[in-house]
PDB file of C-alpha atoms in Angstrom:
ATOM      1  CA  UNK A 116      11.836  88.148  22.889  1.00 39.00           C
ATOM      2  CA  UNK A 117      12.757  91.176  20.758  1.00 34.00           C
ATOM      3  CA  UNK A 118      11.328  91.138  17.181  1.00 34.00           C
ATOM      4  CA  UNK A 119      14.821  92.049  15.959  1.00 30.00           C
ATOM      5  CA  UNK A 120      16.248  88.918  17.574  1.00 30.00           C
ATOM      6  CA  UNK A 121      13.495  86.765  16.099  1.00 33.00           C
ATOM      7  CA  UNK A 122      14.096  88.215  12.602  1.00 35.00           C
ATOM      8  CA  UNK A 123      17.834  87.588  12.900  1.00 34.00           C
ATOM      9  CA  UNK A 124      17.230  84.004  13.919  1.00 32.00           C
ATOM     10  CA  UNK A 125      14.834  83.434  11.024  1.00 35.00           C
ATOM     11  CA  UNK A 126      17.559  84.570   8.653  1.00 35.00           C
ATOM     12  CA  UNK A 127      19.851  81.712   9.718  1.00 36.00           C
ATOM     13  CA  UNK A 128      20.472  78.701   7.479  1.00 34.00           C
ATOM     14  CA  UNK A 129      17.723  76.096   7.700  1.00 34.00           C
ATOM     15  CA  UNK A 130      18.645  72.437   8.085  1.00 37.00           C
ATOM     16  CA  UNK A 131      16.759  69.392   6.834  1.00 34.00           C
ATOM     17  CA  UNK A 132      14.712  67.791   9.636  1.00 39.00           C
ATOM     18  CA  UNK A 133      12.487  64.724   9.702  1.00 39.00           C
ATOM     19  CA  UNK A 134       9.402  63.848  11.731  1.00 41.00           C
ATOM     20  CA  UNK A 135       9.760  60.311  13.039  1.00 40.00           C
ATOM     21  CA  UNK A 136       6.172  60.147  14.320  1.00 39.00           C
ATOM     22  CA  UNK A 137       3.532  62.745  13.504  1.00 43.00           C
ATOM     23  CA  UNK A 138      -0.213  62.282  13.928  1.00 44.00           C
ATOM     24  CA  UNK A 139      -2.544  64.784  12.267  1.00 50.00           C
ATOM     25  CA  UNK A 140      -0.649  66.091   9.230  1.00 63.00           C
ATOM     26  CA  UNK A 141       1.828  68.961   8.952  1.00 83.00           C
ATOM     27  CA  UNK A 142       4.001  69.642  11.972  1.00 91.00           C
ATOM     28  CA  UNK A 143       2.533  72.683  13.807  1.00 95.00           C
ATOM     29  CA  UNK A 144       5.843  74.501  14.283  1.00 96.00           C
ATOM     30  CA  UNK A 145       8.975  75.502  12.389  1.00 95.00           C
ATOM     31  CA  UNK A 146      12.575  74.716  13.304  1.00 95.00           C
ATOM     32  CA  UNK A 147      15.845  76.423  12.392  1.00 93.00           C
ATOM     33  CA  UNK A 148      19.088  74.673  13.384  1.00 94.00           C
ATOM     34  CA  UNK A 149      22.516  76.324  13.642  1.00 89.00           C
ATOM     35  CA  UNK A 150      25.725  74.485  14.535  1.00 88.00           C
ATOM     36  CA  UNK A 151      28.415  76.555  16.288  1.00 83.00           C
ATOM     37  CA  UNK A 152      26.859  79.890  15.359  1.00 78.00           C
ATOM     38  CA  UNK A 153      29.254  82.821  15.899  1.00 73.00           C
ATOM     39  CA  UNK A 154      27.430  83.841  19.106  1.00 71.00           C
ATOM     40  CA  UNK A 155      27.824  80.308  20.520  1.00 67.00           C
ATOM     41  CA  UNK A 156      31.211  79.230  19.196  1.00 62.00           C
ATOM     42  CA  UNK A 157      33.351  81.012  21.775  1.00 63.00           C
ATOM     43  CA  UNK A 158      36.950  79.767  21.932  1.00 72.00           C
ATOM     44  CA  UNK A 159      36.396  76.647  19.851  1.00 82.00           C
ATOM     45  CA  UNK A 160      39.040  74.052  18.975  1.00 88.00           C
ATOM     46  CA  UNK A 161      38.856  72.034  15.745  1.00 92.00           C
ATOM     47  CA  UNK A 162      40.211  68.604  14.807  1.00 93.00           C
ATOM     48  CA  UNK A 163      41.693  67.843  11.376  1.00 92.00           C
ATOM     49  CA  UNK A 164      43.221  64.732   9.821  1.00 84.00           C
ATOM     50  CA  UNK A 165      46.904  64.356  10.690  1.00 79.00           C
ATOM     51  CA  UNK A 166      48.087  65.185   7.150  1.00 77.00           C
ATOM     52  CA  UNK A 167      45.814  68.222   6.650  1.00 80.00           C
ATOM     53  CA  UNK A 168      47.361  71.577   5.664  1.00 84.00           C
ATOM     54  CA  UNK A 169      45.416  73.925   7.929  1.00 90.00           C
ATOM     55  CA  UNK A 170      45.327  77.597   6.939  1.00 88.00           C
ATOM     56  CA  UNK A 171      45.538  80.411   9.470  1.00 87.00           C
ATOM     57  CA  UNK A 172      42.152  82.171   9.779  1.00 83.00           C
ATOM     58  CA  UNK A 173      41.869  85.822   8.854  1.00 77.00           C
ATOM     59  CA  UNK A 174      41.918  88.248  11.813  1.00 67.00           C
ATOM     60  CA  UNK A 175      38.434  89.307  10.684  1.00 67.00           C
ATOM     61  CA  UNK A 176      37.084  85.743  10.407  1.00 69.00           C
ATOM     62  CA  UNK A 177      33.546  85.852  11.839  1.00 69.00           C
ATOM     63  CA  UNK A 178      32.505  82.207  11.406  1.00 77.00           C
ATOM     64  CA  UNK A 179      35.278  79.816  12.408  1.00 81.00           C
ATOM     65  CA  UNK A 180      32.961  76.839  11.921  1.00 80.00           C
ATOM     66  CA  UNK A 181      32.814  77.599   8.188  1.00 83.00           C
ATOM     67  CA  UNK A 182      36.589  78.151   8.109  1.00 86.00           C
ATOM     68  CA  UNK A 183      37.134  74.718   9.655  1.00 88.00           C
ATOM     69  CA  UNK A 184      34.578  72.767   7.612  1.00 86.00           C
ATOM     70  CA  UNK A 185      35.973  74.172   4.327  1.00 88.00           C
ATOM     71  CA  UNK A 186      39.209  72.355   5.204  1.00 89.00           C
ATOM     72  CA  UNK A 187      37.603  69.141   6.417  1.00 90.00           C
ATOM     73  CA  UNK A 188      37.789  70.049  10.088  1.00 91.00           C
ATOM     74  CA  UNK A 189      35.398  68.898  12.800  1.00 91.00           C
ATOM     75  CA  UNK A 190      34.504  70.733  16.011  1.00 91.00           C
ATOM     76  CA  UNK A 191      36.638  69.430  18.880  1.00 92.00           C
ATOM     77  CA  UNK A 192      35.648  68.925  22.521  1.00 92.00           C
ATOM     78  CA  UNK A 193      32.442  70.981  22.394  1.00 91.00           C
ATOM     79  CA  UNK A 194      29.829  71.613  19.728  1.00 91.00           C
ATOM     80  CA  UNK A 195      26.824  73.874  20.252  1.00 90.00           C
ATOM     81  CA  UNK A 196      23.497  73.322  18.521  1.00 93.00           C
ATOM     82  CA  UNK A 197      21.061  76.247  18.508  1.00 92.00           C
ATOM     83  CA  UNK A 198      17.422  75.313  17.895  1.00 94.00           C
ATOM     84  CA  UNK A 199      14.889  78.064  17.152  1.00 94.00           C
ATOM     85  CA  UNK A 200      11.264  76.911  17.312  1.00 95.00           C
ATOM     86  CA  UNK A 201       8.094  78.844  16.565  1.00 95.00           C
ATOM     87  CA  UNK A 202       4.458  77.772  16.175  1.00 95.00           C
ATOM     88  CA  UNK A 203       2.704  78.122  12.827  1.00 94.00           C
ATOM     89  CA  UNK A 204      -0.417  79.541  14.527  1.00 94.00           C
ATOM     90  CA  UNK A 205      -1.543  80.938  17.862  1.00 93.00           C
ATOM     91  CA  UNK A 206      -2.376  77.371  19.012  1.00 94.00           C
ATOM     92  CA  UNK A 207       0.070  76.226  21.673  1.00 95.00           C
ATOM     93  CA  UNK A 208       2.647  73.508  21.066  1.00 97.00           C
ATOM     94  CA  UNK A 209       4.221  71.896  24.127  1.00 96.00           C
ATOM     95  CA  UNK A 210       7.850  70.733  23.875  1.00 96.00           C
ATOM     96  CA  UNK A 211       8.352  67.870  26.330  1.00 95.00           C
ATOM     97  CA  UNK A 212      11.944  66.644  26.072  1.00 94.00           C
ATOM     98  CA  UNK A 213      15.128  66.405  24.028  1.00 94.00           C
ATOM     99  CA  UNK A 214      16.795  63.002  23.858  1.00 95.00           C
ATOM    100  CA  UNK A 215      20.298  62.230  22.561  1.00 95.00           C
ATOM    101  CA  UNK A 216      21.014  59.300  20.247  1.00 95.00           C
ATOM    102  CA  UNK A 217      24.617  58.256  19.459  1.00 94.00           C
ATOM    103  CA  UNK A 218      24.897  56.985  15.866  1.00 95.00           C
ATOM    104  CA  UNK A 219      28.612  56.078  15.977  1.00 94.00           C
ATOM    105  CA  UNK A 220      31.420  56.148  18.526  1.00 93.00           C
ATOM    106  CA  UNK A 221      35.121  55.583  17.746  1.00 92.00           C
ATOM    107  CA  UNK A 222      38.601  56.572  18.895  1.00 91.00           C
ATOM    108  CA  UNK A 223      39.504  60.224  18.276  1.00 92.00           C
ATOM    109  CA  UNK A 224      42.319  60.690  15.736  1.00 91.00           C
ATOM    110  CA  UNK A 225      44.000  63.590  13.957  1.00 92.00           C
ATOM    111  CA  UNK A 226      45.410  66.902  15.197  1.00 93.00           C
ATOM    112  CA  UNK A 227      43.665  69.679  17.133  1.00 93.00           C
ATOM    113  CA  UNK A 228      43.998  73.391  16.329  1.00 90.00           C
ATOM    114  CA  UNK A 229      42.877  76.390  18.386  1.00 86.00           C
ATOM    115  CA  UNK A 230      42.459  79.284  15.886  1.00 82.00           C
ATOM    116  CA  UNK A 231      42.143  82.127  18.393  1.00 71.00           C
ATOM    117  CA  UNK A 232      44.768  84.888  18.322  1.00 57.00           C
ATOM    118  CA  UNK A 233      45.220  87.016  21.425  1.00 49.00           C
ATOM    119  CA  UNK A 234      42.437  89.546  21.760  1.00 45.00           C
ATOM    120  CA  UNK A 235      39.663  87.504  20.130  1.00 51.00           C
ATOM    121  CA  UNK A 236      36.537  87.426  22.261  1.00 50.00           C
ATOM    122  CA  UNK A 237      34.887  84.286  23.618  1.00 54.00           C
ATOM    123  CA  UNK A 238      31.428  83.532  24.922  1.00 49.00           C
ATOM    124  CA  UNK A 239      27.896  84.569  23.980  1.00 46.00           C
ATOM    125  CA  UNK A 240      24.287  84.727  25.111  1.00 42.00           C
ATOM    126  CA  UNK A 241      21.994  81.710  25.321  1.00 43.00           C
ATOM    127  CA  UNK A 242      18.335  81.221  26.166  1.00 67.00           C
ATOM    128  CA  UNK A 243      17.277  77.678  27.227  1.00 81.00           C
ATOM    129  CA  UNK A 244      20.523  75.780  27.718  1.00 82.00           C
ATOM    130  CA  UNK A 245      21.293  72.050  27.984  1.00 87.00           C
ATOM    131  CA  UNK A 246      24.584  70.172  28.403  1.00 88.00           C
ATOM    132  CA  UNK A 247      25.354  66.700  27.011  1.00 91.00           C
ATOM    133  CA  UNK A 248      28.375  64.575  27.964  1.00 89.00           C
ATOM    134  CA  UNK A 249      29.008  62.071  25.165  1.00 90.00           C
ATOM    135  CA  UNK A 250      31.593  60.259  27.323  1.00 88.00           C
ATOM    136  CA  UNK A 251      28.745  59.089  29.559  1.00 89.00           C
ATOM    137  CA  UNK A 252      27.483  55.517  28.896  1.00 87.00           C
ATOM    138  CA  UNK A 253      23.968  56.964  28.491  1.00 87.00           C
ATOM    139  CA  UNK A 254      24.238  60.594  27.326  1.00 92.00           C
ATOM    140  CA  UNK A 255      21.322  62.852  28.177  1.00 91.00           C
ATOM    141  CA  UNK A 256      20.455  66.537  27.836  1.00 89.00           C
ATOM    142  CA  UNK A 257      20.754  68.136  31.290  1.00 87.00           C
ATOM    143  CA  UNK A 258      19.420  71.674  31.871  1.00 86.00           C
ATOM    144  CA  UNK A 259      22.127  74.102  32.926  1.00 83.00           C
ATOM    145  CA  UNK A 260      22.381  77.767  33.828  1.00 70.00           C
ATOM    146  CA  UNK A 261      23.030  79.965  30.810  1.00 60.00           C
ATOM    147  CA  UNK A 262      24.690  83.353  30.831  1.00 54.00           C
ATOM    148  CA  UNK A 263      21.548  84.764  32.435  1.00 56.00           C
ATOM    149  CA  UNK A 264      22.078  82.463  35.436  1.00 59.00           C
ATOM    150  CA  UNK A 265      18.892  80.399  35.092  1.00 66.00           C
ATOM    151  CA  UNK A 266      18.371  76.692  34.310  1.00 71.00           C
ATOM    152  CA  UNK A 267      14.858  75.821  33.150  1.00 73.00           C
ATOM    153  CA  UNK A 268      13.879  72.246  32.234  1.00 79.00           C
ATOM    154  CA  UNK A 269      11.096  71.074  29.915  1.00 83.00           C
ATOM    155  CA  UNK A 270       8.227  71.422  29.198  1.00 87.00           C
ATOM    156  CA  UNK A 271       8.209  74.631  27.150  1.00 89.00           C
ATOM    157  CA  UNK A 272       5.284  76.149  25.304  1.00 93.00           C
ATOM    158  CA  UNK A 273       5.547  77.826  21.884  1.00 94.00           C
ATOM    159  CA  UNK A 274       3.172  79.457  19.368  1.00 94.00           C
ATOM    160  CA  UNK A 275       3.407  81.907  16.469  1.00 94.00           C
ATOM    161  CA  UNK A 276       3.769  84.744  18.987  1.00 92.00           C
ATOM    162  CA  UNK A 277       5.989  82.860  21.473  1.00 92.00           C
ATOM    163  CA  UNK A 278       9.167  81.495  19.840  1.00 92.00           C
ATOM    164  CA  UNK A 279      11.696  79.560  21.871  1.00 91.00           C
ATOM    165  CA  UNK A 280      15.458  79.185  21.483  1.00 90.00           C
ATOM    166  CA  UNK A 281      17.102  76.058  22.883  1.00 91.00           C
ATOM    167  CA  UNK A 282      20.891  75.736  22.983  1.00 90.00           C
ATOM    168  CA  UNK A 283      22.371  72.259  23.381  1.00 93.00           C
ATOM    169  CA  UNK A 284      26.085  72.089  24.241  1.00 91.00           C
ATOM    170  CA  UNK A 285      27.607  68.664  23.563  1.00 94.00           C
ATOM    171  CA  UNK A 286      30.990  67.750  25.075  1.00 93.00           C
ATOM    172  CA  UNK A 287      33.515  64.931  24.774  1.00 94.00           C
ATOM    173  CA  UNK A 288      37.164  64.525  25.801  1.00 91.00           C
ATOM    174  CA  UNK A 289      38.149  61.417  23.869  1.00 88.00           C
ATOM    175  CA  UNK A 290      35.619  60.061  21.361  1.00 92.00           C
ATOM    176  CA  UNK A 291      34.897  60.749  17.710  1.00 95.00           C
ATOM    177  CA  UNK A 292      31.111  60.720  18.054  1.00 95.00           C
ATOM    178  CA  UNK A 293      28.254  61.156  15.597  1.00 96.00           C
ATOM    179  CA  UNK A 294      24.849  61.796  17.138  1.00 96.00           C
ATOM    180  CA  UNK A 295      21.329  63.169  16.642  1.00 97.00           C
ATOM    181  CA  UNK A 296      18.653  64.777  18.808  1.00 96.00           C
ATOM    182  CA  UNK A 297      15.000  63.741  19.191  1.00 97.00           C
ATOM    183  CA  UNK A 298      12.482  66.379  20.271  1.00 96.00           C
ATOM    184  CA  UNK A 299       9.117  65.190  21.697  1.00 96.00           C
ATOM    185  CA  UNK A 300       6.120  67.500  21.257  1.00 96.00           C
ATOM    186  CA  UNK A 301       2.315  67.642  21.543  1.00 96.00           C
ATOM    187  CA  UNK A 302      -0.335  70.065  20.308  1.00 95.00           C
ATOM    188  CA  UNK A 303      -3.900  69.301  21.362  1.00 92.00           C
ATOM    189  CA  UNK A 304      -4.489  65.678  20.361  1.00 90.00           C
ATOM    190  CA  UNK A 305      -1.503  65.643  18.025  1.00 93.00           C
ATOM    191  CA  UNK A 306       1.945  64.424  18.996  1.00 93.00           C
ATOM    192  CA  UNK A 307       5.260  63.684  17.392  1.00 95.00           C
ATOM    193  CA  UNK A 308       8.994  63.170  17.729  1.00 95.00           C
ATOM    194  CA  UNK A 309      11.247  65.354  15.590  1.00 95.00           C
ATOM    195  CA  UNK A 310      14.594  63.814  14.556  1.00 96.00           C
ATOM    196  CA  UNK A 311      17.180  66.619  14.319  1.00 96.00           C
ATOM    197  CA  UNK A 312      20.464  66.232  12.414  1.00 95.00           C
ATOM    198  CA  UNK A 313      23.085  68.473  10.798  1.00 92.00           C
ATOM    199  CA  UNK A 314      21.326  68.633   7.434  1.00 90.00           C
ATOM    200  CA  UNK A 315      21.085  65.030   6.196  1.00 91.00           C
ATOM    201  CA  UNK A 316      24.040  63.879   8.316  1.00 92.00           C
ATOM    202  CA  UNK A 317      24.437  63.330  12.069  1.00 96.00           C
ATOM    203  CA  UNK A 318      26.087  65.992  14.198  1.00 96.00           C
ATOM    204  CA  UNK A 319      29.750  65.212  14.967  1.00 95.00           C
ATOM    205  CA  UNK A 320      32.320  66.210  17.571  1.00 95.00           C
ATOM    206  CA  UNK A 321      35.850  64.896  18.312  1.00 94.00           C
ATOM    207  CA  UNK A 322      37.556  64.921  21.722  1.00 94.00           C
ATOM    208  CA  UNK A 323      41.071  66.405  21.601  1.00 92.00           C
ATOM    209  CA  UNK A 324      42.392  65.203  24.969  1.00 90.00           C
ATOM    210  CA  UNK A 325      44.821  62.709  23.395  1.00 89.00           C
ATOM    211  CA  UNK A 326      45.508  64.569  20.115  1.00 92.00           C
ATOM    212  CA  UNK A 327      48.552  66.682  19.167  1.00 91.00           C
ATOM    213  CA  UNK A 328      47.524  70.296  19.803  1.00 90.00           C
ATOM    214  CA  UNK A 329      48.490  73.474  17.925  1.00 89.00           C
ATOM    215  CA  UNK A 330      47.603  77.096  18.590  1.00 86.00           C
ATOM    216  CA  UNK A 331      48.424  80.468  17.058  1.00 82.00           C
ATOM    217  CA  UNK A 332      51.582  82.123  18.394  1.00 81.00           C
ATOM    218  CA  UNK A 333      52.105  85.883  18.748  1.00 78.00           C
ATOM    219  CA  UNK A 334      53.256  86.092  15.084  1.00 81.00           C
ATOM    220  CA  UNK A 335      50.115  84.398  13.791  1.00 81.00           C
ATOM    221  CA  UNK A 336      51.771  81.046  13.013  1.00 83.00           C
ATOM    222  CA  UNK A 337      50.743  77.565  14.142  1.00 88.00           C
ATOM    223  CA  UNK A 338      52.882  76.321  17.021  1.00 84.00           C
ATOM    224  CA  UNK A 339      52.661  73.227  19.267  1.00 88.00           C
ATOM    225  CA  UNK A 340      50.770  74.025  22.440  1.00 79.00           C
ATOM    226  CA  UNK A 341      53.009  75.113  25.297  1.00 64.00           C
ATOM    227  CA  UNK A 342      55.912  76.361  23.167  1.00 59.00           C
TER     228      UNK A 342
END
């Protein structure tokens, strides 16, 4: 991985994470978590409460996730969680699995908005990629082919000289779901499970399939979808 890419990733906002089980002291690797980073967000839709007054994003808006959260919005249909992991030393750490835990599940409510004027680009580049379907009775992280065409399952090996980027795409059509991720790891005789959340709160995504839907028209105004 290019040193420039690694430095850019290190500059991202760190989130609070908690070790559920750790034997042998300090966790032997670092973690940076980004939710819907600009390179992953693509053509995102966002859900807001029905009485929200939703502003139109600037044509130069680079981080729509921040634009939405400032107004109380929640990512709709798909949220992408980018995990950057790197060992604290040259000793290897083996990452064995990511498991999905649903903290709360309820009926989706509100109104969905697609803040993407004509000409805005969509898509991005991912490294290790996993898909999660929260509408499944038992959601799990399934390896999928990224933009490079490859799908590689666990285990992965990291160290201070071998960082790893894991992208987890979580989808739902109809639920308002809060969830977390658990990452299992070992290093020599040490082992642990890392509980990963969005800061101190669970991650959250709302399905928009049954919600009123608005998108930007050619004049830059919100209009019901299909008009």
